[in-house]
């Protein structure tokens, strides 16, 4: 069969058209493939986001209770505890100064009340002046207790004989330069060294005494109580022994190794929430046990920008800096061992914020010019809210008033009846310490209140 020129033209056009159609089919297949890939990727991201609120730790799980969980994605959470996890009821907390330790003490006082554990307390009424543990200072009739969290220099043998066996020890440290600045303001050192500015006052502090000899030829530091190397002192280090030592570096290394063997966990103030989650995991606590309201935060936070002055502070704080550097490193090594801890941290922060919103309706000026919380109506009716908002010293004194059987009702009333601290509707009263229900779930109430 022969083709005419016009037929050949038609055939060529047909071939071209067929090629175009094949290209279009390939484009369609490619587009469809890209659509599948994109859709699959989006689905995987959605699955990841849903699973992100689930804390991944091995087996043995229980549900965290949240009402109406189907209405709030981040409330549908299952927290899984590690194998063989058993709640730690016997605890020794070394309370340090201006590190957030008052919040930790509050947590432990509440923990004892909720779980019916005894506190190693001072005689009624105690004060923050006690630094050395002694038998005659303790609450009569209580030879052993579950928890110690009061102000005192660490005394291992004394606490070992007064806390039930198989206890765990922990403390908290803060960057020593910022701690110095906070303590200098909080403990009114500016009144001892009056000057036009906060920075000038600290300069006057250094210029007024021969601090260059401190820890070199002298262990005396005038007006340095609770200010200079306070963490080292709280943890049992002797500035005198350090100063008299021939090899100071070896002395400090020995102390750090000894400290590492005595404290099961050292928290870091700069990572406070993460520290609490690590505490929760290591001691097998519940979320409700580590909830907190901010307390004793300065309304006016002083700032020092003079680099030379900051270096002077670091030099005089050298013992605390050695402690901080050592335990900051160990803290992060411990965190790295904990799978899923940052997901659990995000969950805790959401939960704590929800509880804070439920408990608190506003702020006011509180103790020593610090922030204080004004509780909501619902918050004033919940033990956790009121207890979280009570400073640790009045909280401890109320427990002493209840548990010290050697005092009369008159002796108790003379201290707490007419004192504004114990009649503040935003803090615990003696009646609440004695009668208030500890077991109303504040997390459940907080989420229910939101909806």
Short mmCIF file of C-alpha atoms in Angstrom, two decimals:
data_model
loop_
_atom_site.label_atom_id
_atom_site.label_comp_id
_atom_site.label_asym_id
_atom_site.label_seq_id
_atom_site.Cartn_x
_atom_site.Cartn_y
_atom_site.Cartn_z
CA UNK A 1 0.00 0.00 0.00
CA UNK A 2 1.36 3.43 -0.91
CA UNK A 3 0.90 6.59 1.13
CA UNK A 4 0.24 9.93 -0.44
CA UNK A 5 2.16 13.04 0.78
CA UNK A 6 -0.96 14.11 2.67
CA UNK A 7 -1.23 10.65 4.29
CA UNK A 8 2.42 10.82 5.39
CA UNK A 9 1.74 14.24 6.97
CA UNK A 10 -1.21 12.81 8.84
CA UNK A 11 0.87 9.86 10.04
CA UNK A 12 3.68 12.18 11.25
CA UNK A 13 1.18 14.27 13.13
CA UNK A 14 -0.25 11.13 14.70
CA UNK A 15 3.17 10.03 15.89
CA UNK A 16 3.78 13.45 17.42
CA UNK A 17 0.39 13.36 19.11
CA UNK A 18 1.08 9.90 20.49
CA UNK A 19 4.41 11.08 21.93
CA UNK A 20 2.69 14.05 23.54
CA UNK A 21 0.11 11.73 25.11
CA UNK A 22 2.84 9.46 26.47
CA UNK A 23 4.56 12.47 28.06
CA UNK A 24 1.26 13.58 29.60
CA UNK A 25 0.69 10.06 31.00
CA UNK A 26 4.17 10.13 32.58
CA UNK A 27 3.52 13.55 34.08
CA UNK A 28 0.22 12.30 35.50
CA UNK A 29 1.92 9.24 37.02
CA UNK A 30 4.69 11.42 38.47
CA UNK A 31 2.15 13.88 39.90
CA UNK A 32 0.16 11.03 41.43
CA UNK A 33 3.33 9.58 42.95
CA UNK A 34 4.29 12.95 44.42
CA UNK A 35 0.77 13.28 45.83
CA UNK A 36 1.10 9.88 47.53
CA UNK A 37 4.49 10.77 48.98
CA UNK A 38 3.24 14.15 50.24
CA UNK A 39 0.09 12.63 51.74
CA UNK A 40 2.07 9.83 53.42
CA UNK A 41 4.54 12.35 54.86
CA UNK A 42 1.70 14.48 56.26
CA UNK A 43 0.11 11.42 57.85
CA UNK A 44 3.44 10.44 59.44
CA UNK A 45 3.87 13.96 60.85
CA UNK A 46 0.35 13.84 62.30
CA UNK A 47 1.10 10.47 63.90
CA UNK A 48 4.33 11.88 65.33
CA UNK A 49 2.52 14.91 66.79
CA UNK A 50 -0.13 12.71 68.38
CA UNK A 51 2.49 10.41 69.87
CA UNK A 52 4.58 13.35 71.10
CA UNK A 53 2.34 13.73 74.13
CA UNK A 54 3.04 10.14 75.14
CA UNK A 55 6.00 9.60 77.43
CA UNK A 56 8.03 6.60 76.31
CA UNK A 57 9.46 4.71 79.28
CA UNK A 58 9.27 0.90 79.68
CA UNK A 59 6.21 -1.15 80.78
CA UNK A 60 4.12 -1.12 83.95
CA UNK A 61 1.88 1.84 83.16
CA UNK A 62 -0.99 3.68 84.78
CA UNK A 63 -3.16 6.47 83.35
CA UNK A 64 -2.78 10.06 84.44
CA UNK A 65 -6.33 11.12 85.25
CA UNK A 66 -7.71 14.00 83.23
CA UNK A 67 -11.47 14.65 82.92
CA UNK A 68 -12.91 15.10 79.45
CA UNK A 69 -9.68 13.96 77.93
CA UNK A 70 -11.29 13.63 74.50
CA UNK A 71 -11.70 17.44 74.47
CA UNK A 72 -8.01 18.13 74.96
CA UNK A 73 -5.30 16.34 73.02
CA UNK A 74 -2.47 16.90 75.49
CA UNK A 75 -4.62 15.52 78.30
CA UNK A 76 -4.84 12.04 76.75
CA UNK A 77 -1.61 10.84 78.23
CA UNK A 78 -0.33 7.58 79.56
CA UNK A 79 2.78 7.77 81.68
CA UNK A 80 4.80 4.60 81.88
CA UNK A 81 7.08 3.99 84.82
CA UNK A 82 10.35 2.09 84.57
CA UNK A 83 10.46 -1.55 85.61
CA UNK A 84 10.76 -2.22 89.34
CA UNK A 85 9.93 1.41 90.19
CA UNK A 86 8.97 1.83 93.82
CA UNK A 87 8.06 5.14 95.42
CA UNK A 88 10.84 6.51 97.61
CA UNK A 89 9.35 7.50 100.96
CA UNK A 90 12.53 8.19 102.97
CA UNK A 91 14.27 11.35 101.78
CA UNK A 92 16.98 13.72 102.99
CA UNK A 93 17.08 17.09 101.26
CA UNK A 94 20.03 19.41 101.90
CA UNK A 95 18.46 22.87 101.79
CA UNK A 96 20.73 25.43 100.14
CA UNK A 97 20.26 29.22 100.02
CA UNK A 98 18.66 31.18 97.17
CA UNK A 99 18.57 28.19 94.85
CA UNK A 100 14.84 27.42 94.70
CA UNK A 101 15.28 25.12 97.70
CA UNK A 102 12.24 26.59 99.49
CA UNK A 103 10.07 25.31 96.64
CA UNK A 104 11.65 21.86 97.02
CA UNK A 105 11.04 21.93 100.79
CA UNK A 106 7.40 22.87 100.13
CA UNK A 107 7.12 19.90 97.76
CA UNK A 108 8.50 17.57 100.44
CA UNK A 109 6.25 18.95 103.19
CA UNK A 110 3.22 18.40 100.96
CA UNK A 111 4.50 14.97 99.96
CA UNK A 112 4.64 13.95 103.61
CA UNK A 113 1.11 15.19 104.25
CA UNK A 114 -0.45 13.54 101.20
CA UNK A 115 1.31 10.19 101.69
CA UNK A 116 1.15 10.21 105.49
CA UNK A 117 4.92 10.36 106.03
CA UNK A 118 6.59 11.91 109.07
CA UNK A 119 8.91 14.91 108.94
CA UNK A 120 12.03 15.36 111.05
CA UNK A 121 11.10 18.72 112.58
CA UNK A 122 12.53 21.16 115.09
CA UNK A 123 10.83 22.01 118.36
CA UNK A 124 7.88 24.37 118.12
CA UNK A 125 8.33 27.13 117.07
CA UNK A 126 11.41 26.72 114.88
CA UNK A 127 13.25 29.39 112.93
CA UNK A 128 15.70 29.64 110.06
CA UNK A 129 18.57 30.35 112.48
CA UNK A 130 19.39 26.69 113.07
CA UNK A 131 22.46 25.65 111.10
CA UNK A 132 23.86 22.84 113.23
CA UNK A 133 21.79 19.74 113.88
CA UNK A 134 21.49 18.74 117.52
CA UNK A 135 19.28 16.33 119.45
CA UNK A 136 17.95 18.99 121.83
CA UNK A 137 16.63 21.10 118.93
CA UNK A 138 14.40 18.36 117.50
CA UNK A 139 10.71 17.72 118.01
CA UNK A 140 10.31 15.67 121.23
CA UNK A 141 9.21 12.05 120.94
CA UNK A 142 10.13 11.54 117.28
CA UNK A 143 13.37 9.58 117.17
CA UNK A 144 13.08 8.73 113.48
CA UNK A 145 11.17 10.18 110.56
CA UNK A 146 10.73 9.67 106.82
CA UNK A 147 11.75 13.09 105.51
CA UNK A 148 14.17 15.87 106.41
CA UNK A 149 14.09 19.13 104.43
CA UNK A 150 14.88 21.88 106.97
CA UNK A 151 17.68 24.45 107.06
CA UNK A 152 20.80 22.79 108.46
CA UNK A 153 24.38 22.07 107.47
CA UNK A 154 24.60 18.49 106.23
CA UNK A 155 25.49 16.00 108.97
CA UNK A 156 25.49 12.51 107.55
CA UNK A 157 25.86 10.55 110.80
CA UNK A 158 23.16 12.57 112.59
CA UNK A 159 20.64 12.24 109.76
CA UNK A 160 21.52 8.58 109.26
CA UNK A 161 20.41 7.91 112.83
CA UNK A 162 17.18 9.94 112.54
CA UNK A 163 15.81 9.03 109.10
CA UNK A 164 14.36 5.60 108.37
CA UNK A 165 16.71 3.23 106.51
CA UNK A 166 17.06 3.01 102.72
CA UNK A 167 16.76 6.78 102.35
CA UNK A 168 17.83 8.82 99.34
CA UNK A 169 19.70 12.13 99.58
CA UNK A 170 19.54 15.06 97.19
CA UNK A 171 20.14 18.79 96.99
CA UNK A 172 20.03 21.67 94.51
CA UNK A 173 22.76 24.05 93.29
CA UNK A 174 22.68 27.35 91.44
CA UNK A 175 25.27 29.22 89.38
CA UNK A 176 27.33 30.82 92.21
CA UNK A 177 27.63 34.33 90.72
CA UNK A 178 23.88 34.78 90.21
CA UNK A 179 23.28 33.14 93.59
CA UNK A 180 25.60 35.69 95.23
CA UNK A 181 23.68 38.59 93.65
CA UNK A 182 20.33 37.15 94.73
CA UNK A 183 21.52 36.49 98.29
CA UNK A 184 23.16 39.92 98.56
CA UNK A 185 19.79 41.52 97.84
CA UNK A 186 17.59 39.09 99.80
CA UNK A 187 19.69 39.16 102.99
CA UNK A 188 19.87 42.97 102.99
CA UNK A 189 23.62 43.30 102.56
CA UNK A 190 22.94 46.65 100.87
CA UNK A 191 21.98 47.98 104.30
CA UNK A 192 25.41 47.05 105.64
CA UNK A 193 27.09 48.66 102.64
CA UNK A 194 24.89 51.62 101.62
CA UNK A 195 25.74 53.12 98.23
CA UNK A 196 23.96 54.93 95.37
CA UNK A 197 23.53 51.72 93.35
CA UNK A 198 23.41 47.97 93.93
CA UNK A 199 26.69 47.58 92.02
CA UNK A 200 28.38 50.27 94.13
CA UNK A 201 27.23 48.51 97.29
CA UNK A 202 28.95 45.29 96.21
CA UNK A 203 32.11 47.25 95.37
CA UNK A 204 31.98 48.69 98.88
CA UNK A 205 31.59 45.17 100.30
CA UNK A 206 34.84 44.11 98.62
CA UNK A 207 36.70 47.32 99.44
CA UNK A 208 35.70 47.26 103.13
CA UNK A 209 37.44 44.01 103.98
CA UNK A 210 40.60 42.26 103.00
CA UNK A 211 38.85 39.56 101.00
CA UNK A 212 41.97 38.91 98.94
CA UNK A 213 43.27 36.78 101.82
CA UNK A 214 40.05 34.74 102.07
CA UNK A 215 40.67 31.02 101.44
CA UNK A 216 44.37 31.78 100.97
CA UNK A 217 45.66 32.65 104.43
CA UNK A 218 42.33 33.26 106.19
CA UNK A 219 39.01 31.41 106.31
CA UNK A 220 37.19 34.28 108.00
CA UNK A 221 34.87 36.30 105.77
CA UNK A 222 33.11 39.21 107.44
CA UNK A 223 29.35 39.51 106.71
CA UNK A 224 29.56 36.54 104.34
CA UNK A 225 27.00 34.30 106.05
CA UNK A 226 24.52 32.76 103.58
CA UNK A 227 26.34 34.71 100.87
CA UNK A 228 29.81 33.35 100.12
CA UNK A 229 30.32 29.63 99.36
CA UNK A 230 27.02 28.96 101.11
CA UNK A 231 26.39 25.77 99.12
CA UNK A 232 29.75 24.30 100.15
CA UNK A 233 29.01 25.12 103.79
CA UNK A 234 25.49 23.65 103.55
CA UNK A 235 26.96 20.48 102.06
CA UNK A 236 29.44 20.15 104.92
CA UNK A 237 32.67 21.60 103.52
CA UNK A 238 34.89 23.37 106.08
CA UNK A 239 36.40 26.63 104.79
CA UNK A 240 38.94 26.40 107.62
CA UNK A 241 40.06 22.90 106.62
CA UNK A 242 40.29 23.97 102.99
CA UNK A 243 42.39 27.04 103.81
CA UNK A 244 44.76 25.04 106.05
CA UNK A 245 45.20 22.26 103.48
CA UNK A 246 48.62 22.03 101.82
CA UNK A 247 47.20 20.89 98.46
CA UNK A 248 43.94 22.77 97.98
CA UNK A 249 43.22 21.21 94.60
CA UNK A 250 43.54 17.70 96.02
CA UNK A 251 41.41 18.71 99.04
CA UNK A 252 38.62 19.93 96.77
CA UNK A 253 38.81 16.86 94.55
CA UNK A 254 38.46 14.61 97.61
CA UNK A 255 35.47 16.63 98.80
CA UNK A 256 33.78 16.38 95.39
CA UNK A 257 34.26 12.61 95.29
CA UNK A 258 32.92 12.32 98.83
CA UNK A 259 29.92 14.52 97.95
CA UNK A 260 29.18 12.44 94.86
CA UNK A 261 29.04 9.33 97.07
CA UNK A 262 26.72 10.97 99.64
CA UNK A 263 24.14 12.61 97.35
CA UNK A 264 22.07 10.36 95.14
CA UNK A 265 20.89 13.29 93.04
CA UNK A 266 21.91 16.94 92.64
CA UNK A 267 19.43 19.24 90.90
CA UNK A 268 20.31 22.45 89.07
CA UNK A 269 18.33 25.68 89.58
CA UNK A 270 18.83 26.91 86.02
CA UNK A 271 16.97 23.80 84.79
CA UNK A 272 14.40 23.72 87.56
CA UNK A 273 11.47 22.02 85.81
CA UNK A 274 13.76 19.47 84.17
CA UNK A 275 15.27 18.82 87.61
CA UNK A 276 11.82 18.11 89.04
CA UNK A 277 11.01 15.65 86.26
CA UNK A 278 14.33 13.90 86.88
CA UNK A 279 13.51 13.84 90.61
CA UNK A 280 10.10 12.36 89.81
CA UNK A 281 11.63 9.61 87.70
CA UNK A 282 14.46 8.72 90.05
CA UNK A 283 12.30 8.57 93.18
CA UNK A 284 9.18 7.19 91.47
CA UNK A 285 6.92 10.14 92.31
CA UNK A 286 3.67 11.29 90.70
CA UNK A 287 3.12 14.49 88.74
CA UNK A 288 0.96 15.77 91.59
CA UNK A 289 3.91 15.38 93.97
CA UNK A 290 6.13 17.84 92.05
CA UNK A 291 3.62 20.59 91.24
CA UNK A 292 4.60 24.02 92.53
CA UNK A 293 3.73 27.70 92.62
CA UNK A 294 6.54 30.22 92.30
CA UNK A 295 7.57 31.75 95.62
CA UNK A 296 10.11 34.17 97.12
CA UNK A 297 11.00 35.63 93.72
CA UNK A 298 12.28 39.20 93.94
CA UNK A 299 10.01 41.81 92.38
CA UNK A 300 13.06 43.91 91.56
CA UNK A 301 15.96 41.84 90.29
CA UNK A 302 19.26 43.66 90.49
CA UNK A 303 21.71 43.34 87.60
CA UNK A 304 25.49 43.80 87.72
CA UNK A 305 27.26 44.37 84.39
CA UNK A 306 30.76 45.27 85.64
CA UNK A 307 32.90 42.38 84.37
CA UNK A 308 35.73 43.00 86.84
CA UNK A 309 33.28 42.95 89.75
CA UNK A 310 31.70 39.73 88.48
CA UNK A 311 35.17 38.20 88.31
CA UNK A 312 35.75 39.21 91.94
CA UNK A 313 32.52 37.50 92.93
CA UNK A 314 33.58 34.37 91.05
CA UNK A 315 36.97 34.41 92.78
CA UNK A 316 35.48 34.61 96.27
CA UNK A 317 32.91 31.92 95.31
CA UNK A 318 35.55 29.47 94.10
CA UNK A 319 34.39 26.59 96.34
CA UNK A 320 30.79 26.85 95.16
CA UNK A 321 31.93 27.19 91.55
CA UNK A 322 33.90 23.94 91.83
CA UNK A 323 30.79 22.24 93.24
CA UNK A 324 28.52 23.69 90.59
CA UNK A 325 30.75 22.78 87.66
CA UNK A 326 31.15 19.22 88.91
CA UNK A 327 27.47 18.55 89.58
CA UNK A 328 26.22 20.42 86.52
CA UNK A 329 28.18 17.91 84.44
CA UNK A 330 26.82 14.94 86.39
CA UNK A 331 23.29 16.36 86.09
CA UNK A 332 23.44 16.33 82.29
CA UNK A 333 24.93 12.84 82.26
CA UNK A 334 21.95 11.68 84.29
CA UNK A 335 19.51 13.47 81.97
CA UNK A 336 21.08 11.79 78.93
CA UNK A 337 20.23 8.39 80.43
CA UNK A 338 16.51 9.22 80.54
CA UNK A 339 14.68 8.33 77.34
CA UNK A 340 11.72 10.60 76.62
CA UNK A 341 12.45 12.99 79.47
CA UNK A 342 12.01 16.14 77.38
CA UNK A 343 8.57 15.00 76.18
CA UNK A 344 7.67 14.41 79.82
CA UNK A 345 9.07 17.84 80.70
CA UNK A 346 6.78 19.51 78.13
CA UNK A 347 3.82 17.60 79.55
CA UNK A 348 4.68 18.58 83.14
CA UNK A 349 5.02 22.25 82.24
CA UNK A 350 1.58 22.24 80.57
CA UNK A 351 0.09 20.47 83.55
CA UNK A 352 1.74 22.77 86.10
CA UNK A 353 0.59 25.85 84.16
CA UNK A 354 -2.96 24.48 84.14
CA UNK A 355 -2.85 23.95 87.92
CA UNK A 356 -1.37 27.43 88.47
CA UNK A 357 -4.18 28.97 86.42
CA UNK A 358 -6.71 27.07 88.54
CA UNK A 359 -5.14 27.95 91.90
CA UNK A 360 -4.08 31.58 91.36
CA UNK A 361 -6.09 34.64 90.35
CA UNK A 362 -3.44 37.34 90.83
CA UNK A 363 -0.24 38.47 92.55
CA UNK A 364 0.61 40.70 95.50
CA UNK A 365 3.67 41.84 97.43
CA UNK A 366 4.71 39.16 99.89
CA UNK A 367 7.53 38.25 102.28
CA UNK A 368 10.62 40.49 102.09
CA UNK A 369 9.34 42.27 98.99
CA UNK A 370 8.93 39.11 96.94
CA UNK A 371 6.05 38.06 94.73
CA UNK A 372 3.14 36.34 96.46
CA UNK A 373 0.12 34.67 94.91
CA UNK A 374 -3.48 35.59 95.55
CA UNK A 375 -5.48 32.40 95.32
CA UNK A 376 -8.75 31.94 93.49
CA UNK A 377 -11.92 30.99 95.35
CA UNK A 378 -11.52 27.39 94.19
CA UNK A 379 -7.82 27.46 95.04
CA UNK A 380 -8.48 28.44 98.66
CA UNK A 381 -10.63 25.33 99.02
CA UNK A 382 -8.00 22.90 97.75
CA UNK A 383 -5.22 21.62 100.01
CA UNK A 384 -2.63 21.44 97.23
CA UNK A 385 -3.23 25.04 96.14
CA UNK A 386 -3.10 26.46 99.66
CA UNK A 387 -0.15 24.29 100.69
CA UNK A 388 1.84 25.16 97.55
CA UNK A 389 1.29 28.83 98.36
CA UNK A 390 2.49 28.56 101.98
CA UNK A 391 6.10 29.49 102.71
CA UNK A 392 8.10 26.57 104.04
CA UNK A 393 8.88 28.12 107.48
CA UNK A 394 5.22 28.79 108.48
CA UNK A 395 4.31 25.42 106.93
CA UNK A 396 6.91 23.70 109.14
CA UNK A 397 5.81 25.62 112.25
CA UNK A 398 2.19 24.57 111.70
CA UNK A 399 3.29 20.93 111.47
CA UNK A 400 5.31 21.40 114.67
CA UNK A 401 2.27 22.96 116.38
CA UNK A 402 0.21 19.91 115.44
CA UNK A 403 2.83 17.25 116.21
CA UNK A 404 4.68 18.64 119.24
CA UNK A 405 2.86 16.95 122.12
CA UNK A 406 4.98 18.73 124.74
CA UNK A 407 3.32 22.14 124.18
CA UNK A 408 0.01 23.37 125.59
CA UNK A 409 -2.84 24.82 123.57
CA UNK A 410 -2.04 28.23 125.05
CA UNK A 411 1.60 28.00 123.99
CA UNK A 412 0.50 27.08 120.49
CA UNK A 413 -2.12 29.83 120.29
CA UNK A 414 0.29 32.45 121.60
CA UNK A 415 2.41 31.90 118.49
CA UNK A 416 -0.10 31.29 115.72
CA UNK A 417 -3.49 32.66 116.78
CA UNK A 418 -2.92 36.36 116.18
CA UNK A 419 -0.08 36.17 113.66
CA UNK A 420 -1.10 37.44 110.23
CA UNK A 421 0.97 34.70 108.56
CA UNK A 422 -1.35 32.01 109.97
CA UNK A 423 -4.54 33.95 109.25
CA UNK A 424 -3.77 34.71 105.60
CA UNK A 425 -6.55 33.16 103.45
CA UNK A 426 -3.92 32.38 100.81
CA UNK A 427 -1.78 30.29 103.20
CA UNK A 428 -2.42 27.30 105.42
CA UNK A 429 -4.03 27.82 108.80
CA UNK A 430 -3.76 25.54 111.81
CA UNK A 431 -7.32 24.33 111.27
CA UNK A 432 -6.49 23.41 107.66
CA UNK A 433 -3.34 21.55 108.75
CA UNK A 434 -5.45 19.49 111.13
CA UNK A 435 -8.63 18.95 109.09
CA UNK A 436 -8.25 19.76 105.37
CA UNK A 437 -8.66 16.86 102.90
CA UNK A 438 -5.30 16.08 101.26
CA UNK A 439 -6.62 13.74 98.59
CA UNK A 440 -8.70 15.90 96.26
CA UNK A 441 -6.99 15.61 92.86
CA UNK A 442 -5.93 19.15 91.95
CA UNK A 443 -4.88 18.15 88.41
CA UNK A 444 -8.33 16.72 87.72
CA UNK A 445 -9.96 19.84 89.18
CA UNK A 446 -7.77 22.11 87.08
CA UNK A 447 -8.65 20.41 83.79
CA UNK A 448 -12.32 20.15 84.70
CA UNK A 449 -12.36 23.86 85.54
CA UNK A 450 -10.92 24.72 82.10
CA UNK A 451 -13.90 23.19 80.34
#
